[in-house]
PDB file of C-alpha atoms in Angstrom:
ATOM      1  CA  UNK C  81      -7.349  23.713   0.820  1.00  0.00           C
ATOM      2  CA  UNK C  82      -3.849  25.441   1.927  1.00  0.00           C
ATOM      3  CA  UNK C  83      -3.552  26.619  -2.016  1.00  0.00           C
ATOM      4  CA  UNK C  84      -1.381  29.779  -2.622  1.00  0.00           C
ATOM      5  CA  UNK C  85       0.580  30.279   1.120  1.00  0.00           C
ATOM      6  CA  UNK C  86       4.061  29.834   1.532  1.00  0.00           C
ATOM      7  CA  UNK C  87       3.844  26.283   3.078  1.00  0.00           C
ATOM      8  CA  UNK C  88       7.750  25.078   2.653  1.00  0.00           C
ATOM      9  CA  UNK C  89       9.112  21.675   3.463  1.00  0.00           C
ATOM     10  CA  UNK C  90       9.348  18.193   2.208  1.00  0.00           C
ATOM     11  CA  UNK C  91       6.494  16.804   0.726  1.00  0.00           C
ATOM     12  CA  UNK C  92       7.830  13.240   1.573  1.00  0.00           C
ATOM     13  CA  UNK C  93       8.516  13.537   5.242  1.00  0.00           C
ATOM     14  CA  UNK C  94       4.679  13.983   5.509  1.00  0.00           C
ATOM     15  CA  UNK C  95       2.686  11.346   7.185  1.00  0.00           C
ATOM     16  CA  UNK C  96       0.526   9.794   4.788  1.00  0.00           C
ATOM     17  CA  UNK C  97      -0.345   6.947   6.806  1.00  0.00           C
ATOM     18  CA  UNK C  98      -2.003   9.137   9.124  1.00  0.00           C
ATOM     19  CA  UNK C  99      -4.886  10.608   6.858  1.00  0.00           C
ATOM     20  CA  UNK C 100      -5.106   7.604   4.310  1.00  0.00           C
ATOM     21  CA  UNK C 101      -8.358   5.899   5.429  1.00  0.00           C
ATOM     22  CA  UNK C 102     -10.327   9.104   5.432  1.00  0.00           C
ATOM     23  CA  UNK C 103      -8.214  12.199   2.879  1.00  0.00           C
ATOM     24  CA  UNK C 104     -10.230  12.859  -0.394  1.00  0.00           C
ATOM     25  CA  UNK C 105      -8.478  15.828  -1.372  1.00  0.00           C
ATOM     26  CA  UNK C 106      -4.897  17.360  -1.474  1.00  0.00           C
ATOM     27  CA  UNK C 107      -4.770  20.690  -2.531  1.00  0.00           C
ATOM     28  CA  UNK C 108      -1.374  22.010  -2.094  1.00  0.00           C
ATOM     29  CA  UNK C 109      -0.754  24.234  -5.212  1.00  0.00           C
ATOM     30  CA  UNK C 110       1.250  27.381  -5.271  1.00  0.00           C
ATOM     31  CA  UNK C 111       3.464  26.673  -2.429  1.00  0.00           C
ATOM     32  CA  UNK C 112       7.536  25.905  -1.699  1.00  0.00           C
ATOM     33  CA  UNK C 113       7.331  22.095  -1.323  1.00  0.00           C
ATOM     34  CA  UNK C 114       9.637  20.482  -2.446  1.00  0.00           C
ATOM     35  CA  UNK C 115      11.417  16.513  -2.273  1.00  0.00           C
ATOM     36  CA  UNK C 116       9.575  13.587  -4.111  1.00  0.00           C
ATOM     37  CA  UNK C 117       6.129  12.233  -3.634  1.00  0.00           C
ATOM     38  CA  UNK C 118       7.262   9.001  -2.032  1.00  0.00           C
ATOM     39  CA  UNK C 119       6.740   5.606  -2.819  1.00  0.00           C
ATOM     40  CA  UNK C 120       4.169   5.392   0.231  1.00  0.00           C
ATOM     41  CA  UNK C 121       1.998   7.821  -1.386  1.00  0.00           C
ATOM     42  CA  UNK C 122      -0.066   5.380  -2.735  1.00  0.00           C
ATOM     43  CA  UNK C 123      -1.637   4.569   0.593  1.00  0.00           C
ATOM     44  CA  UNK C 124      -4.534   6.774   0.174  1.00  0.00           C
ATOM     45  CA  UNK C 125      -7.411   4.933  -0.635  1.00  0.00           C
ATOM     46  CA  UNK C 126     -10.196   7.788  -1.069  1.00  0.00           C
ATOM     47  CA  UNK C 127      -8.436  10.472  -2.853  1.00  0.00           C
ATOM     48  CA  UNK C 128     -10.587  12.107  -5.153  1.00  0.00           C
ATOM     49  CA  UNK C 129      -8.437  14.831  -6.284  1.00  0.00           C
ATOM     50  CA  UNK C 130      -4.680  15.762  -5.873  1.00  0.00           C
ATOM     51  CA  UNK C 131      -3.790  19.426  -6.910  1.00  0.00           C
ATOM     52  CA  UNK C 132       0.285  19.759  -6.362  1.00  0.00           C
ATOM     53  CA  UNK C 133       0.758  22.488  -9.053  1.00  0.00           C
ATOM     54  CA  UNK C 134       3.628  24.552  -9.034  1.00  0.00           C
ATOM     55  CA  UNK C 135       5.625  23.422  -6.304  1.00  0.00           C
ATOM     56  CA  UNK C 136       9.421  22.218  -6.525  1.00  0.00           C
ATOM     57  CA  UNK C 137       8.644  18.751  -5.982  1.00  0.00           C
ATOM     58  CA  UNK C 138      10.751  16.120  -8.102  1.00  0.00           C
ATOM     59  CA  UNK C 139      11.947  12.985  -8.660  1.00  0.00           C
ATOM     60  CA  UNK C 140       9.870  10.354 -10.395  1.00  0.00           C
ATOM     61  CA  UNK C 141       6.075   9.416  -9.342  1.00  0.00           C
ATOM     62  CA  UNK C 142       5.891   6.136  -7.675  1.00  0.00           C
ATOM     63  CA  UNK C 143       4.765   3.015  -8.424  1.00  0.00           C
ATOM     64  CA  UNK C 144       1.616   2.495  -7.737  1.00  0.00           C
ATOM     65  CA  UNK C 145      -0.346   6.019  -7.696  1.00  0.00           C
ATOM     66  CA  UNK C 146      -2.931   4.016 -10.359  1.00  0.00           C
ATOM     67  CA  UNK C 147      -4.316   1.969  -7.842  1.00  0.00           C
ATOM     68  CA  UNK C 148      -5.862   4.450  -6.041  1.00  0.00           C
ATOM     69  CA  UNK C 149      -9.212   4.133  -7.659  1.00  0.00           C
ATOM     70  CA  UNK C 150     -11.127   6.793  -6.325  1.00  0.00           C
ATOM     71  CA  UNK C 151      -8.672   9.247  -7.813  1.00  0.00           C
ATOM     72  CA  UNK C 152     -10.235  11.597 -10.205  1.00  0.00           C
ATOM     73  CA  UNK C 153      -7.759  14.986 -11.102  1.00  0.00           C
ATOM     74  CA  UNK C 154      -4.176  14.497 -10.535  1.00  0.00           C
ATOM     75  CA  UNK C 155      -2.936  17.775 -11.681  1.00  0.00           C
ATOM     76  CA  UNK C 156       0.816  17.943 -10.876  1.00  0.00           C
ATOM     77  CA  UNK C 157       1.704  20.812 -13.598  1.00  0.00           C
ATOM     78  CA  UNK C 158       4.963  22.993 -13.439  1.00  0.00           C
ATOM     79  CA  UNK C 159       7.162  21.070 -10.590  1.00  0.00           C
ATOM     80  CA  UNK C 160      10.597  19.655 -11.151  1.00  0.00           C
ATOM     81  CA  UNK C 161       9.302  15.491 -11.804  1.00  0.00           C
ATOM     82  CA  UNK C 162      10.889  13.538 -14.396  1.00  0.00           C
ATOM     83  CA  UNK C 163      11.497  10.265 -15.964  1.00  0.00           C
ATOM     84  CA  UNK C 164       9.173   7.766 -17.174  1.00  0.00           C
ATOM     85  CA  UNK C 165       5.090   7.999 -15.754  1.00  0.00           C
ATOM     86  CA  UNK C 166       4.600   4.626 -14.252  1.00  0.00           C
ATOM     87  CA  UNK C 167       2.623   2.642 -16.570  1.00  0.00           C
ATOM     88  CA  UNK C 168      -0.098   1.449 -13.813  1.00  0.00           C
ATOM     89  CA  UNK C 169      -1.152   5.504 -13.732  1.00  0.00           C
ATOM     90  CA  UNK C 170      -3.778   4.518 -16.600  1.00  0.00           C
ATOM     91  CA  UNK C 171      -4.495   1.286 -15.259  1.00  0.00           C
ATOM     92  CA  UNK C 172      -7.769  -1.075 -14.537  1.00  0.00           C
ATOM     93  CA  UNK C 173      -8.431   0.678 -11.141  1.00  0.00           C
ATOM     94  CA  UNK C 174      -8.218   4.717 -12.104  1.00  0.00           C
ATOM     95  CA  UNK C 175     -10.974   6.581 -12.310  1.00  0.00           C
ATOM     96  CA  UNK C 176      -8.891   9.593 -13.880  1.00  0.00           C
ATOM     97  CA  UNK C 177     -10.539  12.293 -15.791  1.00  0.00           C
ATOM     98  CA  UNK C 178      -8.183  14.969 -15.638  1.00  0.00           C
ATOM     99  CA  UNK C 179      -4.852  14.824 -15.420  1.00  0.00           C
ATOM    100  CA  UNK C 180      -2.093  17.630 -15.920  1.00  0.00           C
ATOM    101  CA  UNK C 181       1.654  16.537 -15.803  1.00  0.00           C
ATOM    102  CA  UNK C 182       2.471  19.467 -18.086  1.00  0.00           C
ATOM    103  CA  UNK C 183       5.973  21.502 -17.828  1.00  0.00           C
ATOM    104  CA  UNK C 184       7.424  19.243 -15.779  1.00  0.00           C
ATOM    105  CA  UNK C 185      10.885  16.460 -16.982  1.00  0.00           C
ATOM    106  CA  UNK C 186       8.444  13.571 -17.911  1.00  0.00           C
ATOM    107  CA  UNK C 187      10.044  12.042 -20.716  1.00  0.00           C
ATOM    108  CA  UNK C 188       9.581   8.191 -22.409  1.00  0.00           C
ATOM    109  CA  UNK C 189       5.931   6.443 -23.717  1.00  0.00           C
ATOM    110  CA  UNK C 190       2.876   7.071 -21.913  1.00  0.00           C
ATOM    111  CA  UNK C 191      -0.213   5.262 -22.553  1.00  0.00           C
ATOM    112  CA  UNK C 192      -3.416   7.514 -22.372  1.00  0.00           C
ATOM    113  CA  UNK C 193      -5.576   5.231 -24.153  1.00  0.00           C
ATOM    114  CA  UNK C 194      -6.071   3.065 -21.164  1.00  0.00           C
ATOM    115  CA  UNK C 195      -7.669   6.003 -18.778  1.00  0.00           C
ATOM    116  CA  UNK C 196     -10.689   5.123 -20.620  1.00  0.00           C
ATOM    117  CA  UNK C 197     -12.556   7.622 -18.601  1.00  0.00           C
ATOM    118  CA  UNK C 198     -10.018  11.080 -19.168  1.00  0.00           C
ATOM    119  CA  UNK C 199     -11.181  14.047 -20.284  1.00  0.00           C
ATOM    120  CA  UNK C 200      -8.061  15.922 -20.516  1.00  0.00           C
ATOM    121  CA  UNK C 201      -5.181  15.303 -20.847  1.00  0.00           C
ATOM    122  CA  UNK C 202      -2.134  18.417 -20.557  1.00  0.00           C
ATOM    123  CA  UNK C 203       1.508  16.885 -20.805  1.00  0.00           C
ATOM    124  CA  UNK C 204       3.111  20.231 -23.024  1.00  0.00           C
ATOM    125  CA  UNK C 205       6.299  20.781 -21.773  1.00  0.00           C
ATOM    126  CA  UNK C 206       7.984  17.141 -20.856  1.00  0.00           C
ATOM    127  CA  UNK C 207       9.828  14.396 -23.228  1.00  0.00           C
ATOM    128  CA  UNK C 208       7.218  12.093 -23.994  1.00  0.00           C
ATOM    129  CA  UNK C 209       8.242  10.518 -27.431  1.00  0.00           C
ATOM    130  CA  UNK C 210       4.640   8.422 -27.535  1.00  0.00           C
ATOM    131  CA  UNK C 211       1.564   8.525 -25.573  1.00  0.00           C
ATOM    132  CA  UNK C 212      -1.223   6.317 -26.973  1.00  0.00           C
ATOM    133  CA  UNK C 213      -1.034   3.205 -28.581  1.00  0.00           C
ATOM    134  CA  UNK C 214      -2.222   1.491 -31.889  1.00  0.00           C
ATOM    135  CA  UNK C 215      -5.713   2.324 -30.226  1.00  0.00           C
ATOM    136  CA  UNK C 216      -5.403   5.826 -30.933  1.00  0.00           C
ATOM    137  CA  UNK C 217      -8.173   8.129 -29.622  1.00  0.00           C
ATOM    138  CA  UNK C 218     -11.115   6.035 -29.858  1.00  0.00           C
ATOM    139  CA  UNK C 219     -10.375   4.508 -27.294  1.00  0.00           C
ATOM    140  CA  UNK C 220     -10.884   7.768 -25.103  1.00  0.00           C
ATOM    141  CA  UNK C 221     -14.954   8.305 -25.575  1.00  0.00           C
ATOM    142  CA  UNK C 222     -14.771  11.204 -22.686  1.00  0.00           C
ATOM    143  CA  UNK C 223     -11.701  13.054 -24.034  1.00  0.00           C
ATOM    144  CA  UNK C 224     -12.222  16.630 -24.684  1.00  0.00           C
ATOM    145  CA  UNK C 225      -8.671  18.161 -24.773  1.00  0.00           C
ATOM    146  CA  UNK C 226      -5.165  16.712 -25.515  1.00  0.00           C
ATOM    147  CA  UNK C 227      -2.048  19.187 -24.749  1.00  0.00           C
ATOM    148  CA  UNK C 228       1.114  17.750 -25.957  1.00  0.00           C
ATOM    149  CA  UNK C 229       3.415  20.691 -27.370  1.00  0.00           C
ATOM    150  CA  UNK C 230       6.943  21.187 -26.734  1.00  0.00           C
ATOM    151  CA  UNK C 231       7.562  17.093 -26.812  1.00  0.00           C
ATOM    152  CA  UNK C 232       9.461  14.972 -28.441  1.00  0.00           C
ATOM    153  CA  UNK C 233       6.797  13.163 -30.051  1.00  0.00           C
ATOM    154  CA  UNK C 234       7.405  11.001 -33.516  1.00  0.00           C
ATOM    155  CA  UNK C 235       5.356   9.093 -35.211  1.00  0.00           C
ATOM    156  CA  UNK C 236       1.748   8.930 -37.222  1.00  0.00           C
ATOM    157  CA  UNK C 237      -1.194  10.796 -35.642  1.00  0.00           C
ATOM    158  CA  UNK C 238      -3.759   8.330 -35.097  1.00  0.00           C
ATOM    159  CA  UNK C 239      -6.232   7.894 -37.609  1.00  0.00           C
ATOM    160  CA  UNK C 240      -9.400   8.443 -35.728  1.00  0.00           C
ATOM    161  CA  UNK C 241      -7.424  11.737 -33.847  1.00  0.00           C
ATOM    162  CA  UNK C 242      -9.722  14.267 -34.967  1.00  0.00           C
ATOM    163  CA  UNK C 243     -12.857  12.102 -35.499  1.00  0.00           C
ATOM    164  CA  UNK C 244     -13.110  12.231 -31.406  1.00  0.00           C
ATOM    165  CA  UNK C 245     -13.360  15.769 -31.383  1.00  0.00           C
ATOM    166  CA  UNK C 246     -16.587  15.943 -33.642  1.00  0.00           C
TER     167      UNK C 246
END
């Protein structure tokens, strides 16, 4: 863990190649990074948890960041990323249970209801208009907490949205 230094530089100039077979964990929160994750990010094939909290990173996520299928908490909360969350992030392959893209530029639909497995889910702060489909919240058995405020959101709350929760 290299949490809470003063690590500056660009997060995409790193060599992910180089610890993809054998990385589990990135915990890089509370530093200076900055730049976008990178399209290659997706090469790590063992990640169980990335932590880039509060960094300056931006730019959109890549393609591709839901096939890594060991990945369990993806918490990048309070960086600069924006624009749509690629739609494979809740895909067949992820494994996600948490997953923070709070206060960040996110903004279009995002499809919870297909990380069958999350837990929680904190996305206050971003431009989602939508983020589960005609499935609702059933279709989340493990969810325990949902943070969507300061959104654009529209629409009817699922009918089962509270029923979860019992």
């Amino acid at each position: 863990s290299l949490e809470s230094n003063n690590l500056t530089g660009e997060f995409s100039s790193l060599d992910h190649n180089a610890f993809a077979c054998h990385l589990s964990g990135i915990r890089l929160s509370n530093n200076k990074l900055r730049g976008q994750i990178g399209p290659d990010f997706p090469v790590y094939k063992k990640l169980y948890v990335v932590d880039l909290n509060s960094n300056s990173l931006e730019g959109p996520l890549p393609p591709g960041i839901g096939r890594i299928s060991s990945l369990n908490i993806l918490s990048l909360s309070s960086n600069l990323l924006e624009g749509p969350v690629p739609s494979d992030l809740c895909g067949n392959y992820t494994n996600l249970w948490s997953l923070a893209l709070d206060d960040n530029n996110f903004s279009g639909s995002l499809d919870i209801s297909r990380c069958t497995g999350l837990g929680y889910f904190l996305g206050k702060g971003n431009k989602f208009d939508q983020v589960w489909d005609n499935s609702g919240i059933a279709a989340l058995p493990e969810i325990r907490g949902v943070f969507l405020e300061e959104n654009g959101l529209r629409g009817a709350l699922p009918d089962d949205m509270f029923i979860s929760f019992l």
